[in-house]
Amino acid sequence: MDNSFKAKDRCKEICRLEQAYDLDEERRDRLVAEIDSAVAAILSQVSRLRLLAPKHVIDTSLALGDANLRFRVAVTDEPNSVVVLDDTLHRARIRDSRDRVIAAAKRFMQIPQ
C-alpha cells in the first residue's frame, strides 16, 4: 500500500509541475525513477504474496499495480500530454483498487468488513 501511495503521489507531482510549466528534466527523471521503484516494489510484493495468499488477493493486488503503472504511463509517455491530463480518473482507479485489495485481504484473514 505504501508504494501505491508513493507512486500515485509522484505522478500527481509530475502533473502539477508540468501544468505549472515548472518541471526541469533532472527533477522529472528523479520523480520517474521513484515511480518506477515504487511500482517495481508493488510487483515484487505481489510475487511474495503468491506464496501466502489465495488467487483473489493476488488478482486484486496485481490490479493495484496495474492501476499505478497506467497512471505512470499517462504522465510520462508523451511529454506534453500531462499539461492537459485530468488525473482524476487514474486516482479513482487506484483508490478503488486499494479498496479491493483491503477487502480481499480482510476476507482472506476472516476480518469483518
PDB file of N, CA, C and O in Angstrom, residues 1-41:
ATOM      1  N   MET A   1       0.817  -1.196   0.000  1.00  0.00           N
ATOM      2  CA  MET A   1       0.000   0.000   0.000  1.00  0.00           C
ATOM      3  C   MET A   1       0.866   1.266   0.000  1.00  0.00           C
ATOM      4  O   MET A   1       0.576   2.196  -0.725  1.00  0.00           O
ATOM      5  N   ASP A   2       1.896   1.273   0.809  1.00  0.00           N
ATOM      6  CA  ASP A   2       2.757   2.459   0.873  1.00  0.00           C
ATOM      7  C   ASP A   2       3.332   2.803  -0.494  1.00  0.00           C
ATOM      8  O   ASP A   2       3.375   3.975  -0.884  1.00  0.00           O
ATOM      9  N   ASN A   3       3.754   1.791  -1.235  1.00  0.00           N
ATOM     10  CA  ASN A   3       4.334   2.041  -2.549  1.00  0.00           C
ATOM     11  C   ASN A   3       3.291   2.537  -3.543  1.00  0.00           C
ATOM     12  O   ASN A   3       3.609   3.321  -4.432  1.00  0.00           O
ATOM     13  N   SER A   4       2.059   2.102  -3.388  1.00  0.00           N
ATOM     14  CA  SER A   4       0.990   2.601  -4.246  1.00  0.00           C
ATOM     15  C   SER A   4       0.772   4.093  -4.007  1.00  0.00           C
ATOM     16  O   SER A   4       0.642   4.875  -4.954  1.00  0.00           O
ATOM     17  N   PHE A   5       0.753   4.489  -2.744  1.00  0.00           N
ATOM     18  CA  PHE A   5       0.613   5.912  -2.428  1.00  0.00           C
ATOM     19  C   PHE A   5       1.809   6.704  -2.956  1.00  0.00           C
ATOM     20  O   PHE A   5       1.653   7.793  -3.501  1.00  0.00           O
ATOM     21  N   LYS A   6       2.995   6.150  -2.795  1.00  0.00           N
ATOM     22  CA  LYS A   6       4.205   6.844  -3.257  1.00  0.00           C
ATOM     23  C   LYS A   6       4.167   7.053  -4.770  1.00  0.00           C
ATOM     24  O   LYS A   6       4.421   8.159  -5.259  1.00  0.00           O
ATOM     25  N   ALA A   7       3.851   5.998  -5.517  1.00  0.00           N
ATOM     26  CA  ALA A   7       3.794   6.109  -6.975  1.00  0.00           C
ATOM     27  C   ALA A   7       2.746   7.128  -7.400  1.00  0.00           C
ATOM     28  O   ALA A   7       2.997   7.982  -8.261  1.00  0.00           O
ATOM     29  N   LYS A   8       1.564   7.053  -6.796  1.00  0.00           N
ATOM     30  CA  LYS A   8       0.493   7.983  -7.147  1.00  0.00           C
ATOM     31  C   LYS A   8       0.880   9.414  -6.825  1.00  0.00           C
ATOM     32  O   LYS A   8       0.666  10.326  -7.625  1.00  0.00           O
ATOM     33  N   ASP A   9       1.475   9.624  -5.678  1.00  0.00           N
ATOM     34  CA  ASP A   9       1.858  10.985  -5.280  1.00  0.00           C
ATOM     35  C   ASP A   9       2.921  11.573  -6.207  1.00  0.00           C
ATOM     36  O   ASP A   9       2.881  12.759  -6.537  1.00  0.00           O
ATOM     37  N   ARG A  10       3.868  10.743  -6.654  1.00  0.00           N
ATOM     38  CA  ARG A  10       4.898  11.241  -7.578  1.00  0.00           C
ATOM     39  C   ARG A  10       4.290  11.552  -8.935  1.00  0.00           C
ATOM     40  O   ARG A  10       4.661  12.526  -9.581  1.00  0.00           O
ATOM     41  N   CYS A  11       3.323  10.737  -9.376  1.00  0.00           N
ATOM     42  CA  CYS A  11       2.620  11.035 -10.631  1.00  0.00           C
ATOM     43  C   CYS A  11       1.859  12.351 -10.518  1.00  0.00           C
ATOM     44  O   CYS A  11       1.887  13.181 -11.439  1.00  0.00           O
ATOM     45  N   LYS A  12       1.177  12.545  -9.387  1.00  0.00           N
ATOM     46  CA  LYS A  12       0.465  13.805  -9.169  1.00  0.00           C
ATOM     47  C   LYS A  12       1.425  14.982  -9.184  1.00  0.00           C
ATOM     48  O   LYS A  12       1.111  16.047  -9.717  1.00  0.00           O
ATOM     49  N   GLU A  13       2.607  14.793  -8.604  1.00  0.00           N
ATOM     50  CA  GLU A  13       3.594  15.866  -8.572  1.00  0.00           C
ATOM     51  C   GLU A  13       4.053  16.219  -9.985  1.00  0.00           C
ATOM     52  O   GLU A  13       4.184  17.399 -10.323  1.00  0.00           O
ATOM     53  N   ILE A  14       4.286  15.198 -10.808  1.00  0.00           N
ATOM     54  CA  ILE A  14       4.660  15.484 -12.194  1.00  0.00           C
ATOM     55  C   ILE A  14       3.547  16.263 -12.887  1.00  0.00           C
ATOM     56  O   ILE A  14       3.816  17.254 -13.574  1.00  0.00           O
ATOM     57  N   CYS A  15       2.301  15.841 -12.708  1.00  0.00           N
ATOM     58  CA  CYS A  15       1.169  16.564 -13.317  1.00  0.00           C
ATOM     59  C   CYS A  15       1.146  18.018 -12.879  1.00  0.00           C
ATOM     60  O   CYS A  15       1.035  18.933 -13.702  1.00  0.00           O
ATOM     61  N   ARG A  16       1.230  18.213 -11.578  1.00  0.00           N
ATOM     62  CA  ARG A  16       1.154  19.576 -11.034  1.00  0.00           C
ATOM     63  C   ARG A  16       2.283  20.445 -11.575  1.00  0.00           C
ATOM     64  O   ARG A  16       2.055  21.574 -12.018  1.00  0.00           O
ATOM     65  N   LEU A  17       3.492  19.928 -11.565  1.00  0.00           N
ATOM     66  CA  LEU A  17       4.642  20.719 -12.014  1.00  0.00           C
ATOM     67  C   LEU A  17       4.625  20.953 -13.523  1.00  0.00           C
ATOM     68  O   LEU A  17       4.963  22.047 -13.976  1.00  0.00           O
ATOM     69  N   GLU A  18       4.223  19.952 -14.292  1.00  0.00           N
ATOM     70  CA  GLU A  18       4.126  20.122 -15.748  1.00  0.00           C
ATOM     71  C   GLU A  18       3.066  21.160 -16.089  1.00  0.00           C
ATOM     72  O   GLU A  18       3.263  21.993 -16.970  1.00  0.00           O
ATOM     73  N   GLN A  19       1.938  21.098 -15.412  1.00  0.00           N
ATOM     74  CA  GLN A  19       0.858  22.042 -15.697  1.00  0.00           C
ATOM     75  C   GLN A  19       1.240  23.465 -15.320  1.00  0.00           C
ATOM     76  O   GLN A  19       0.739  24.423 -15.899  1.00  0.00           O
ATOM     77  N   ALA A  20       2.147  23.601 -14.363  1.00  0.00           N
ATOM     78  CA  ALA A  20       2.650  24.930 -13.974  1.00  0.00           C
ATOM     79  C   ALA A  20       3.892  25.309 -14.781  1.00  0.00           C
ATOM     80  O   ALA A  20       4.468  26.364 -14.554  1.00  0.00           O
ATOM     81  N   TYR A  21       4.282  24.448 -15.721  1.00  0.00           N
ATOM     82  CA  TYR A  21       5.499  24.652 -16.524  1.00  0.00           C
ATOM     83  C   TYR A  21       6.710  24.884 -15.627  1.00  0.00           C
ATOM     84  O   TYR A  21       7.514  25.766 -15.857  1.00  0.00           O
ATOM     85  N   ASP A  22       6.813  24.052 -14.570  1.00  0.00           N
ATOM     86  CA  ASP A  22       7.876  24.225 -13.581  1.00  0.00           C
ATOM     87  C   ASP A  22       8.594  22.899 -13.294  1.00  0.00           C
ATOM     88  O   ASP A  22       8.945  22.609 -12.160  1.00  0.00           O
ATOM     89  N   LEU A  23       8.797  22.088 -14.341  1.00  0.00           N
ATOM     90  CA  LEU A  23       9.443  20.799 -14.142  1.00  0.00           C
ATOM     91  C   LEU A  23      10.646  20.692 -15.059  1.00  0.00           C
ATOM     92  O   LEU A  23      10.510  20.592 -16.271  1.00  0.00           O
ATOM     93  N   ASP A  24      11.829  20.712 -14.456  1.00  0.00           N
ATOM     94  CA  ASP A  24      13.030  20.545 -15.269  1.00  0.00           C
ATOM     95  C   ASP A  24      13.309  19.061 -15.476  1.00  0.00           C
ATOM     96  O   ASP A  24      12.767  18.194 -14.794  1.00  0.00           O
ATOM     97  N   GLU A  25      14.158  18.757 -16.435  1.00  0.00           N
ATOM     98  CA  GLU A  25      14.439  17.374 -16.828  1.00  0.00           C
ATOM     99  C   GLU A  25      15.017  16.540 -15.681  1.00  0.00           C
ATOM    100  O   GLU A  25      14.659  15.381 -15.492  1.00  0.00           O
ATOM    101  N   GLU A  26      15.904  17.136 -14.905  1.00  0.00           N
ATOM    102  CA  GLU A  26      16.527  16.399 -13.796  1.00  0.00           C
ATOM    103  C   GLU A  26      15.494  15.977 -12.753  1.00  0.00           C
ATOM    104  O   GLU A  26      15.484  14.830 -12.290  1.00  0.00           O
ATOM    105  N   ARG A  27      14.627  16.893 -12.381  1.00  0.00           N
ATOM    106  CA  ARG A  27      13.598  16.578 -11.387  1.00  0.00           C
ATOM    107  C   ARG A  27      12.605  15.558 -11.951  1.00  0.00           C
ATOM    108  O   ARG A  27      12.178  14.642 -11.243  1.00  0.00           O
ATOM    109  N   ARG A  28      12.255  15.723 -13.221  1.00  0.00           N
ATOM    110  CA  ARG A  28      11.344  14.789 -13.871  1.00  0.00           C
ATOM    111  C   ARG A  28      11.941  13.378 -13.850  1.00  0.00           C
ATOM    112  O   ARG A  28      11.262  12.413 -13.500  1.00  0.00           O
ATOM    113  N   ASP A  29      13.220  13.267 -14.202  1.00  0.00           N
ATOM    114  CA  ASP A  29      13.885  11.960 -14.208  1.00  0.00           C
ATOM    115  C   ASP A  29      13.901  11.340 -12.813  1.00  0.00           C
ATOM    116  O   ASP A  29      13.697  10.134 -12.661  1.00  0.00           O
ATOM    117  N   ARG A  30      14.131  12.167 -11.796  1.00  0.00           N
ATOM    118  CA  ARG A  30      14.145  11.667 -10.422  1.00  0.00           C
ATOM    119  C   ARG A  30      12.760  11.167 -10.011  1.00  0.00           C
ATOM    120  O   ARG A  30      12.626  10.091  -9.412  1.00  0.00           O
ATOM    121  N   LEU A  31      11.727  11.922 -10.344  1.00  0.00           N
ATOM    122  CA  LEU A  31      10.360  11.515  -9.999  1.00  0.00           C
ATOM    123  C   LEU A  31       9.967  10.229 -10.725  1.00  0.00           C
ATOM    124  O   LEU A  31       9.365   9.333 -10.132  1.00  0.00           O
ATOM    125  N   VAL A  32      10.316  10.125 -12.006  1.00  0.00           N
ATOM    126  CA  VAL A  32      10.003   8.919 -12.771  1.00  0.00           C
ATOM    127  C   VAL A  32      10.727   7.714 -12.165  1.00  0.00           C
ATOM    128  O   VAL A  32      10.150   6.629 -12.042  1.00  0.00           O
ATOM    129  N   ALA A  33      11.984   7.896 -11.763  1.00  0.00           N
ATOM    130  CA  ALA A  33      12.730   6.804 -11.128  1.00  0.00           C
ATOM    131  C   ALA A  33      12.055   6.369  -9.826  1.00  0.00           C
ATOM    132  O   ALA A  33      11.981   5.163  -9.521  1.00  0.00           O
ATOM    133  N   GLU A  34      11.546   7.327  -9.044  1.00  0.00           N
ATOM    134  CA  GLU A  34      10.846   6.988  -7.802  1.00  0.00           C
ATOM    135  C   GLU A  34       9.547   6.235  -8.090  1.00  0.00           C
ATOM    136  O   GLU A  34       9.196   5.296  -7.370  1.00  0.00           O
ATOM    137  N   ILE A  35       8.840   6.648  -9.139  1.00  0.00           N
ATOM    138  CA  ILE A  35       7.612   5.957  -9.526  1.00  0.00           C
ATOM    139  C   ILE A  35       7.937   4.523  -9.930  1.00  0.00           C
ATOM    140  O   ILE A  35       7.301   3.571  -9.478  1.00  0.00           O
ATOM    141  N   ASP A  36       8.950   4.383 -10.790  1.00  0.00           N
ATOM    142  CA  ASP A  36       9.333   3.048 -11.260  1.00  0.00           C
ATOM    143  C   ASP A  36       9.753   2.149 -10.095  1.00  0.00           C
ATOM    144  O   ASP A  36       9.410   0.965 -10.059  1.00  0.00           O
ATOM    145  N   SER A  37      10.467   2.707  -9.155  1.00  0.00           N
ATOM    146  CA  SER A  37      10.901   1.946  -7.988  1.00  0.00           C
ATOM    147  C   SER A  37       9.696   1.492  -7.156  1.00  0.00           C
ATOM    148  O   SER A  37       9.632   0.342  -6.700  1.00  0.00           O
ATOM    149  N   ALA A  38       8.737   2.380  -6.969  1.00  0.00           N
ATOM    150  CA  ALA A  38       7.550   2.046  -6.174  1.00  0.00           C
ATOM    151  C   ALA A  38       6.710   0.978  -6.875  1.00  0.00           C
ATOM    152  O   ALA A  38       6.244   0.023  -6.236  1.00  0.00           O
ATOM    153  N   VAL A  39       6.520   1.103  -8.186  1.00  0.00           N
ATOM    154  CA  VAL A  39       5.739   0.105  -8.926  1.00  0.00           C
ATOM    155  C   VAL A  39       6.460  -1.247  -8.910  1.00  0.00           C
ATOM    156  O   VAL A  39       5.831  -2.288  -8.720  1.00  0.00           O
ATOM    157  N   ALA A  40       7.768  -1.236  -9.071  1.00  0.00           N
ATOM    158  CA  ALA A  40       8.546  -2.478  -9.010  1.00  0.00           C
ATOM    159  C   ALA A  40       8.390  -3.139  -7.636  1.00  0.00           C
ATOM    160  O   ALA A  40       8.277  -4.367  -7.533  1.00  0.00           O
ATOM    161  N   ALA A  41       8.374  -2.331  -6.586  1.00  0.00           N
ATOM    162  CA  ALA A  41       8.200  -2.873  -5.233  1.00  0.00           C
ATOM    163  C   ALA A  41       6.813  -3.498  -5.066  1.00  0.00           C
ATOM    164  O   ALA A  41       6.676  -4.553  -4.439  1.00  0.00           O
TER     165      ALA A  41
END
